[in-house]
PDB file of C-alpha atoms and ligand atoms in Angstrom:
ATOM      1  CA  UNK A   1     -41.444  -2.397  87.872  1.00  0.00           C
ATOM      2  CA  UNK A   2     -40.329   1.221  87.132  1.00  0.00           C
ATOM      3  CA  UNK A   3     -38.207   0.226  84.639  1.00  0.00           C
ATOM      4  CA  UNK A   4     -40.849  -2.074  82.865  1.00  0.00           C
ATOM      5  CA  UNK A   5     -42.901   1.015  82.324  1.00  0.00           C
ATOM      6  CA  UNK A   6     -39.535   3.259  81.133  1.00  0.00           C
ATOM      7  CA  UNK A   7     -38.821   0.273  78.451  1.00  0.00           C
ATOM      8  CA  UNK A   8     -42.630   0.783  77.104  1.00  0.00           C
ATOM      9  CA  UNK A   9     -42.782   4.207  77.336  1.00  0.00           C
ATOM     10  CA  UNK A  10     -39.214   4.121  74.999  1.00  0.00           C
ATOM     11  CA  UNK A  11     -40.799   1.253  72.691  1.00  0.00           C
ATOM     12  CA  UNK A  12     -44.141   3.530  72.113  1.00  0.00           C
ATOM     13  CA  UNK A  13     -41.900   6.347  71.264  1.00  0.00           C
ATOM     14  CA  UNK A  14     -40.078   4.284  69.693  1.00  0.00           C
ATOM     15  CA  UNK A  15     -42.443   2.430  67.012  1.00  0.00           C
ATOM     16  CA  UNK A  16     -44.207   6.300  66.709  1.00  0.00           C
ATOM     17  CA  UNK A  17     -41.185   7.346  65.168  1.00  0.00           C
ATOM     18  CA  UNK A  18     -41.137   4.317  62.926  1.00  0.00           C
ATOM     19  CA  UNK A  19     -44.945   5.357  61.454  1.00  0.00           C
ATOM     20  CA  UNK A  20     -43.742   8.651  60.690  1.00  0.00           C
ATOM     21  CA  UNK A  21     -41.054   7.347  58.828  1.00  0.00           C
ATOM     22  CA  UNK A  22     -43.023   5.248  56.922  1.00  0.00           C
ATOM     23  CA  UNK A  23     -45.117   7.775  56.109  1.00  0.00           C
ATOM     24  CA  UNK A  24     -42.889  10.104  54.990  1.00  0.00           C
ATOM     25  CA  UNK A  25     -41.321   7.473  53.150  1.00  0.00           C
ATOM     26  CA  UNK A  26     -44.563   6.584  50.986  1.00  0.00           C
ATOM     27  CA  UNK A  27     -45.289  10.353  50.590  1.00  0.00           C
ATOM     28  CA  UNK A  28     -41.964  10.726  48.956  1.00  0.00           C
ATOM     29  CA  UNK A  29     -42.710   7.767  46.547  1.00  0.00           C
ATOM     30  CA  UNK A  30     -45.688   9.284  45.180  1.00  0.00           C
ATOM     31  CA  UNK A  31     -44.067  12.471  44.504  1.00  0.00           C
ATOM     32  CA  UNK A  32     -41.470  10.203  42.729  1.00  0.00           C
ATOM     33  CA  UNK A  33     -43.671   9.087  40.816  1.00  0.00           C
ATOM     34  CA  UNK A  34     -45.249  12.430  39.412  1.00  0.00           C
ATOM     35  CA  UNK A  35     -41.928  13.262  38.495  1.00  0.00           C
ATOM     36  CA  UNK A  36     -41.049  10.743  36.557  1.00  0.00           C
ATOM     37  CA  UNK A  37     -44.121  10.377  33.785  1.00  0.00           C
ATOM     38  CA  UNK A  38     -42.646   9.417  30.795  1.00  0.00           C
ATOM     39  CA  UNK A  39     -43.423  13.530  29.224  1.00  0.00           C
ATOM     40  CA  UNK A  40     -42.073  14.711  32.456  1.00  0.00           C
ATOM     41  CA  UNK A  41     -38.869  12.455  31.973  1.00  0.00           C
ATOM     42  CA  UNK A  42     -38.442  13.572  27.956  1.00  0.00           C
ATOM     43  CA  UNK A  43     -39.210  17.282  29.044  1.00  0.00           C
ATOM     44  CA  UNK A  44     -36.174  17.034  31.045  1.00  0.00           C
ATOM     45  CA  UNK A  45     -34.447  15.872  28.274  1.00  0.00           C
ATOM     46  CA  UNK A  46     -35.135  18.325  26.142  1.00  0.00           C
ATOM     47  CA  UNK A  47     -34.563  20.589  28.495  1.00  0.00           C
ATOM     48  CA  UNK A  48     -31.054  19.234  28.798  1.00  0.00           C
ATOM     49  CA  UNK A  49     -30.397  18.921  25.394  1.00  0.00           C
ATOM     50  CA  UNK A  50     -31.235  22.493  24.330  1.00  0.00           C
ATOM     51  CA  UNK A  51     -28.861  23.684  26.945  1.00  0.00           C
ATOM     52  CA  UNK A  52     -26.054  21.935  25.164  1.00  0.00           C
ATOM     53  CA  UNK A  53     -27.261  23.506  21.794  1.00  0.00           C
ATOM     54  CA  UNK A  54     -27.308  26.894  22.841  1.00  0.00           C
ATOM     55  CA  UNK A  55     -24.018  26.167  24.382  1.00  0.00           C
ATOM     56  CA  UNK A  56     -22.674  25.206  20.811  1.00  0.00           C
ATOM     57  CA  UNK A  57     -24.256  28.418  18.856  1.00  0.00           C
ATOM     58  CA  UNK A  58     -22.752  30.472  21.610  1.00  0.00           C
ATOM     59  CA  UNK A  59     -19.791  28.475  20.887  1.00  0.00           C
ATOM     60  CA  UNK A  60     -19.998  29.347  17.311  1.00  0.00           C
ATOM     61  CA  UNK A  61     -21.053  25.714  16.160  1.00  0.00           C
ATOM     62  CA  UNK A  62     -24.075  25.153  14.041  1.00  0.00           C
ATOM     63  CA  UNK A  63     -26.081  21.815  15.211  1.00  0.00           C
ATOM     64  CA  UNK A  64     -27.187  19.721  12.174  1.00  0.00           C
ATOM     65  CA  UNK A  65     -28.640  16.909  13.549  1.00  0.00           C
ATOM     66  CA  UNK A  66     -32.766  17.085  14.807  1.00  0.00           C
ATOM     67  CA  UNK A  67     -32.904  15.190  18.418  1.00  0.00           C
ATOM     68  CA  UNK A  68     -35.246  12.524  17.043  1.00  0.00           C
ATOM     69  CA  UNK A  69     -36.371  11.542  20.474  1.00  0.00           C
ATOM     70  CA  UNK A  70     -38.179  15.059  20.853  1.00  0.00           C
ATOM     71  CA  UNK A  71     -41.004  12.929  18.370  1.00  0.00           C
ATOM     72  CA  UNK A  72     -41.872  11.310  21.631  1.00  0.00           C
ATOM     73  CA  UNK A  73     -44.008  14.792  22.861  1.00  0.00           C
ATOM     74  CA  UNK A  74     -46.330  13.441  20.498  1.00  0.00           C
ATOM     75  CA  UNK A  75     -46.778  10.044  21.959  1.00  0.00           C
ATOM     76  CA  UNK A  76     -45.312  10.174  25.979  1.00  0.00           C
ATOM     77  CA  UNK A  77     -47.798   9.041  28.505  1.00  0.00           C
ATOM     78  CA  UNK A  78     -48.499  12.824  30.913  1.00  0.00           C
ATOM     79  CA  UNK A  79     -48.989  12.654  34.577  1.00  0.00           C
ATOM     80  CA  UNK A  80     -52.181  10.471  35.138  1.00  0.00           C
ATOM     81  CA  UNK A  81     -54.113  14.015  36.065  1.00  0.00           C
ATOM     82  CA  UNK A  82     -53.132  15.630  32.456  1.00  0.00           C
ATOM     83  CA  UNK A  83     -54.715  14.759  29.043  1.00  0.00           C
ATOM     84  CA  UNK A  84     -53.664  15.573  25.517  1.00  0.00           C
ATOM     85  CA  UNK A  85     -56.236  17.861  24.547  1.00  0.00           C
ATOM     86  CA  UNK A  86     -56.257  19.935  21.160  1.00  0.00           C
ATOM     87  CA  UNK A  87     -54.526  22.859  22.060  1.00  0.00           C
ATOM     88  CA  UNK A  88     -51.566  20.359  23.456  1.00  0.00           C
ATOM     89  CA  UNK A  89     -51.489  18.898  19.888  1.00  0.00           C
ATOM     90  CA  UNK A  90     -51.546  21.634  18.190  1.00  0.00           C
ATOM     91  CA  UNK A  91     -48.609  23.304  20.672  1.00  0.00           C
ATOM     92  CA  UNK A  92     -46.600  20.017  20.282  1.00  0.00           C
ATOM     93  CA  UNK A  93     -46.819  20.144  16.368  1.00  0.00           C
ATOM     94  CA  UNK A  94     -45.456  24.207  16.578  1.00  0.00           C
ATOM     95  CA  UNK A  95     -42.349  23.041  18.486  1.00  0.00           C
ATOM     96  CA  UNK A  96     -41.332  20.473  16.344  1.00  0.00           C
ATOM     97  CA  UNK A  97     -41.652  22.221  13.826  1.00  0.00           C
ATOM     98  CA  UNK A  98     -39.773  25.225  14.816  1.00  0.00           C
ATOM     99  CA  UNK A  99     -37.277  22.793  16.669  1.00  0.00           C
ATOM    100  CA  UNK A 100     -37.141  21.109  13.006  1.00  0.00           C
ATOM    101  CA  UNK A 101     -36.137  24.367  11.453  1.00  0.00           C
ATOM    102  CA  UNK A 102     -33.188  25.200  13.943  1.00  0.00           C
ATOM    103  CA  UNK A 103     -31.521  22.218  12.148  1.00  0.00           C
ATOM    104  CA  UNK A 104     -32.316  23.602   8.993  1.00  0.00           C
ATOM    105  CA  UNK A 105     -28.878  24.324   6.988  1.00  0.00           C
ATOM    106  CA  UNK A 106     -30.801  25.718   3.892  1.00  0.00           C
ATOM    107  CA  UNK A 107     -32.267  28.575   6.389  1.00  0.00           C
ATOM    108  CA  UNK A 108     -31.541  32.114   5.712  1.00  0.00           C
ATOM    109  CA  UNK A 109     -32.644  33.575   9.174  1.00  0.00           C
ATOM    110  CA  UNK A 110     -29.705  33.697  12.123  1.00  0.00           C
ATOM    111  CA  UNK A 111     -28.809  30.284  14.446  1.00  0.00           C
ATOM    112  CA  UNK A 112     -29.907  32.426  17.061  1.00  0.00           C
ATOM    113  CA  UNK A 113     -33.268  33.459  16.121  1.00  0.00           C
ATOM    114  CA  UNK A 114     -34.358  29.899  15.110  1.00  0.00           C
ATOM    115  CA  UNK A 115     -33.345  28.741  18.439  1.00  0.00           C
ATOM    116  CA  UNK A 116     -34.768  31.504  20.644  1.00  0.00           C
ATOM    117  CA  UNK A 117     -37.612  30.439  18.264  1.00  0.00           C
ATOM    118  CA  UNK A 118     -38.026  27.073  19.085  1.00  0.00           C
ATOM    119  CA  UNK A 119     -37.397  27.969  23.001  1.00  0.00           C
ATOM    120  CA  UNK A 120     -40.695  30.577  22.773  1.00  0.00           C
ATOM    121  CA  UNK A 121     -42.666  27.449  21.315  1.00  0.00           C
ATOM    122  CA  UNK A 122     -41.579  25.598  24.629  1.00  0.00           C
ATOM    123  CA  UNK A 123     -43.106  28.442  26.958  1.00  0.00           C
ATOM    124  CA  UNK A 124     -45.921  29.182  24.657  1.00  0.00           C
ATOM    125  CA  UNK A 125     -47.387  25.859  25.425  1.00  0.00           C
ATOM    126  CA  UNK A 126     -46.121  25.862  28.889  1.00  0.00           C
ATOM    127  CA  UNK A 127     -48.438  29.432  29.139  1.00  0.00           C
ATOM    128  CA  UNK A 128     -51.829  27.078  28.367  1.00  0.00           C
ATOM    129  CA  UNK A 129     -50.222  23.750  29.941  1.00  0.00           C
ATOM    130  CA  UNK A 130     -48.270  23.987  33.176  1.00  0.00           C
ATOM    131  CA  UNK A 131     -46.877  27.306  34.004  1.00  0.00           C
ATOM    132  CA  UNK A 132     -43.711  26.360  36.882  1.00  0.00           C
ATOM    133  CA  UNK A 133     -40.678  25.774  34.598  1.00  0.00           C
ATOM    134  CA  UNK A 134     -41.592  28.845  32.429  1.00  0.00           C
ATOM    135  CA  UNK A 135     -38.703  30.715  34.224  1.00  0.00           C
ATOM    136  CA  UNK A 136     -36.299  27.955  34.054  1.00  0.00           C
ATOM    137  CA  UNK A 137     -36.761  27.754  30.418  1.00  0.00           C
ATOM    138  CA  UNK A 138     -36.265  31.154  29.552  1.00  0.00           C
ATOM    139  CA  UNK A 139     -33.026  30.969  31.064  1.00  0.00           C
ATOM    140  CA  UNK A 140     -32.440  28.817  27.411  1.00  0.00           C
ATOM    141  CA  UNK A 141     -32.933  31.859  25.473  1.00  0.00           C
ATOM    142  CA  UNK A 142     -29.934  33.369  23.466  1.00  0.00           C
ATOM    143  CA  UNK A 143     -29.809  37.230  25.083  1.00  0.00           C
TER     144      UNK A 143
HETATM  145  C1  HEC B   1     -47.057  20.925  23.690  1.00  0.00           C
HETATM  146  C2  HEC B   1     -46.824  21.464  25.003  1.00  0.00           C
HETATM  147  C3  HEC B   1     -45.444  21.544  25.567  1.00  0.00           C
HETATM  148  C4  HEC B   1     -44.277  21.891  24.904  1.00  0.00           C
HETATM  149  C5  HEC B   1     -44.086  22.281  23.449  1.00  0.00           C
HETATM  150  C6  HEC B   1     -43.220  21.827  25.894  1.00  0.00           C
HETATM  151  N1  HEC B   1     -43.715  21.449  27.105  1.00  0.00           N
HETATM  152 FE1  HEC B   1     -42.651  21.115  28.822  1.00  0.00          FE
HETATM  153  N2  HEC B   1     -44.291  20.371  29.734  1.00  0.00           N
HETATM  154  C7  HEC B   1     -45.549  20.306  29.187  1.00  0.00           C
HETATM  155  C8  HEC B   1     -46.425  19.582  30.093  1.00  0.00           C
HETATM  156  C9  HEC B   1     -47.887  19.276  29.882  1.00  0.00           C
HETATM  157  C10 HEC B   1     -45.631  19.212  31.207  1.00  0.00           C
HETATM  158  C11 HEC B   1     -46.045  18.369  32.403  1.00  0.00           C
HETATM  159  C12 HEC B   1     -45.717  16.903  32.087  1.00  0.00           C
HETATM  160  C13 HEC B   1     -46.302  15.914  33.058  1.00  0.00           C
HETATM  161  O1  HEC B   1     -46.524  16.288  34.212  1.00  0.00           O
HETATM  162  O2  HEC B   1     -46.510  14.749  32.653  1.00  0.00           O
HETATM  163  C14 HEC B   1     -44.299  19.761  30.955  1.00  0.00           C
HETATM  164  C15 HEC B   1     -43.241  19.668  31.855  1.00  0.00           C
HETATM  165  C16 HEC B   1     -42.014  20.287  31.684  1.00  0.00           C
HETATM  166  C17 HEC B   1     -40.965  20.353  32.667  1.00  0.00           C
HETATM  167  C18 HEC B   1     -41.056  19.801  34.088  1.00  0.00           C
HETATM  168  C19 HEC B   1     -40.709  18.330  34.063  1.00  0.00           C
HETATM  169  C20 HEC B   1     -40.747  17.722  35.454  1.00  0.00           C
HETATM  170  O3  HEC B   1     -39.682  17.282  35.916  1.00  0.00           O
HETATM  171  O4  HEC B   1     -41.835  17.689  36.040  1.00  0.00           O
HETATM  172  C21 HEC B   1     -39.891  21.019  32.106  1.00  0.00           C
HETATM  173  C22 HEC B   1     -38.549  21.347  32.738  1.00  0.00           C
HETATM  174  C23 HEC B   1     -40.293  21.353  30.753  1.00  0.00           C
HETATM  175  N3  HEC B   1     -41.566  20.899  30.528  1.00  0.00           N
HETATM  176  C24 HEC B   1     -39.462  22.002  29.848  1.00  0.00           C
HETATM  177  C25 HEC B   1     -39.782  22.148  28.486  1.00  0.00           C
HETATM  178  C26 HEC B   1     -38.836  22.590  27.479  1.00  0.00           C
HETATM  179  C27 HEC B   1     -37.388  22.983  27.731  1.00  0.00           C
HETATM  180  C28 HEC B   1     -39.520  22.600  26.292  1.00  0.00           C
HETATM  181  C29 HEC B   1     -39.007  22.949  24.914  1.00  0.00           C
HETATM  182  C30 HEC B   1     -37.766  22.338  24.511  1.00  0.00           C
HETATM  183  C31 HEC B   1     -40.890  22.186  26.575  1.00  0.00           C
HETATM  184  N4  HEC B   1     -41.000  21.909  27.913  1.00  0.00           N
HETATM  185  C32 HEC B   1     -41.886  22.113  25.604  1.00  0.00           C
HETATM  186  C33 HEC B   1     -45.942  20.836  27.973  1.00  0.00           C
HETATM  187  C34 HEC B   1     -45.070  21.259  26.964  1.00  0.00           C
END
């Protein structure tokens, strides 16, 4: 008999454990899933990919080709509790365009200033938009 009631009392425990689990389990999804909205996803990239251009300039290269894909800020789906508004437009059409011009060969002002250029446009919007990577991103900056 006692050890009827010791094998419930460990199955209880047991399928308690399992809930928690679960539930930690599903919060963790849904946190996945924030992080991976298509903007989120190409922010990263860009992130990425800026980090390999400084590393050129500071390498002494001078990138030539415009990351095409960065187009996408104007179209990727944002988290489902963010919506392009004006000033996002407007802030999206900036970087491009200042991301446009570090690939400009005809350009008369320094690699480095078009870059750290471009990289202000990214925390600019970032100022109005969502303020948390701000200090990753100036860690892109050319001192
Ligand atoms: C036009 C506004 C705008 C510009 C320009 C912009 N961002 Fe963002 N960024 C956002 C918004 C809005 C989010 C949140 C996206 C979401 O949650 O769907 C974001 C998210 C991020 C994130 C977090 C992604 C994650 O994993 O949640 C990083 C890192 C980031 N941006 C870096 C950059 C970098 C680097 C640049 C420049 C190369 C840049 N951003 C340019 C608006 C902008």
């Amino acid at each position: 008999m006692k050890q009827l009631l010791w094998f419930f009392c460990f199955a209880f425990l047991l399928s308690c454990n399992l809930k928690e689990k679960q539930v930690e389990k599903k919060e963790k999804k849904v946190y996945d899933m924030y992080e991976s909205s298509e903007m989120a996803i190409l922010m990263n990239q860009m992130y990425a990919h800026n980090l390999k251009i400084k590393k050129e300039i500071i390498a002494g290269k001078i990138p030539t080709e415009f990351p095409l894909d960065f187009l996408k800020i104007h179209t990727a789906e944002l988290s489902d509790f963010k919506y392009r508004n004006e000033n996002f437009q407007a802030f999206s059409t900036l970087f491009v365009a200042a991301e446009k011009d570090v690939f400009n060969a005809a350009s008369n002002t320094p690699i480095e200033d078009r870059f750290n250029n471009a990289v202000g446009m990214c925390i600019s919007c970032h100022q109005t938009e969502c303020t948390g990577p701000i200090p990753r991103i100036k860690k892109l900056l050319i001192k």
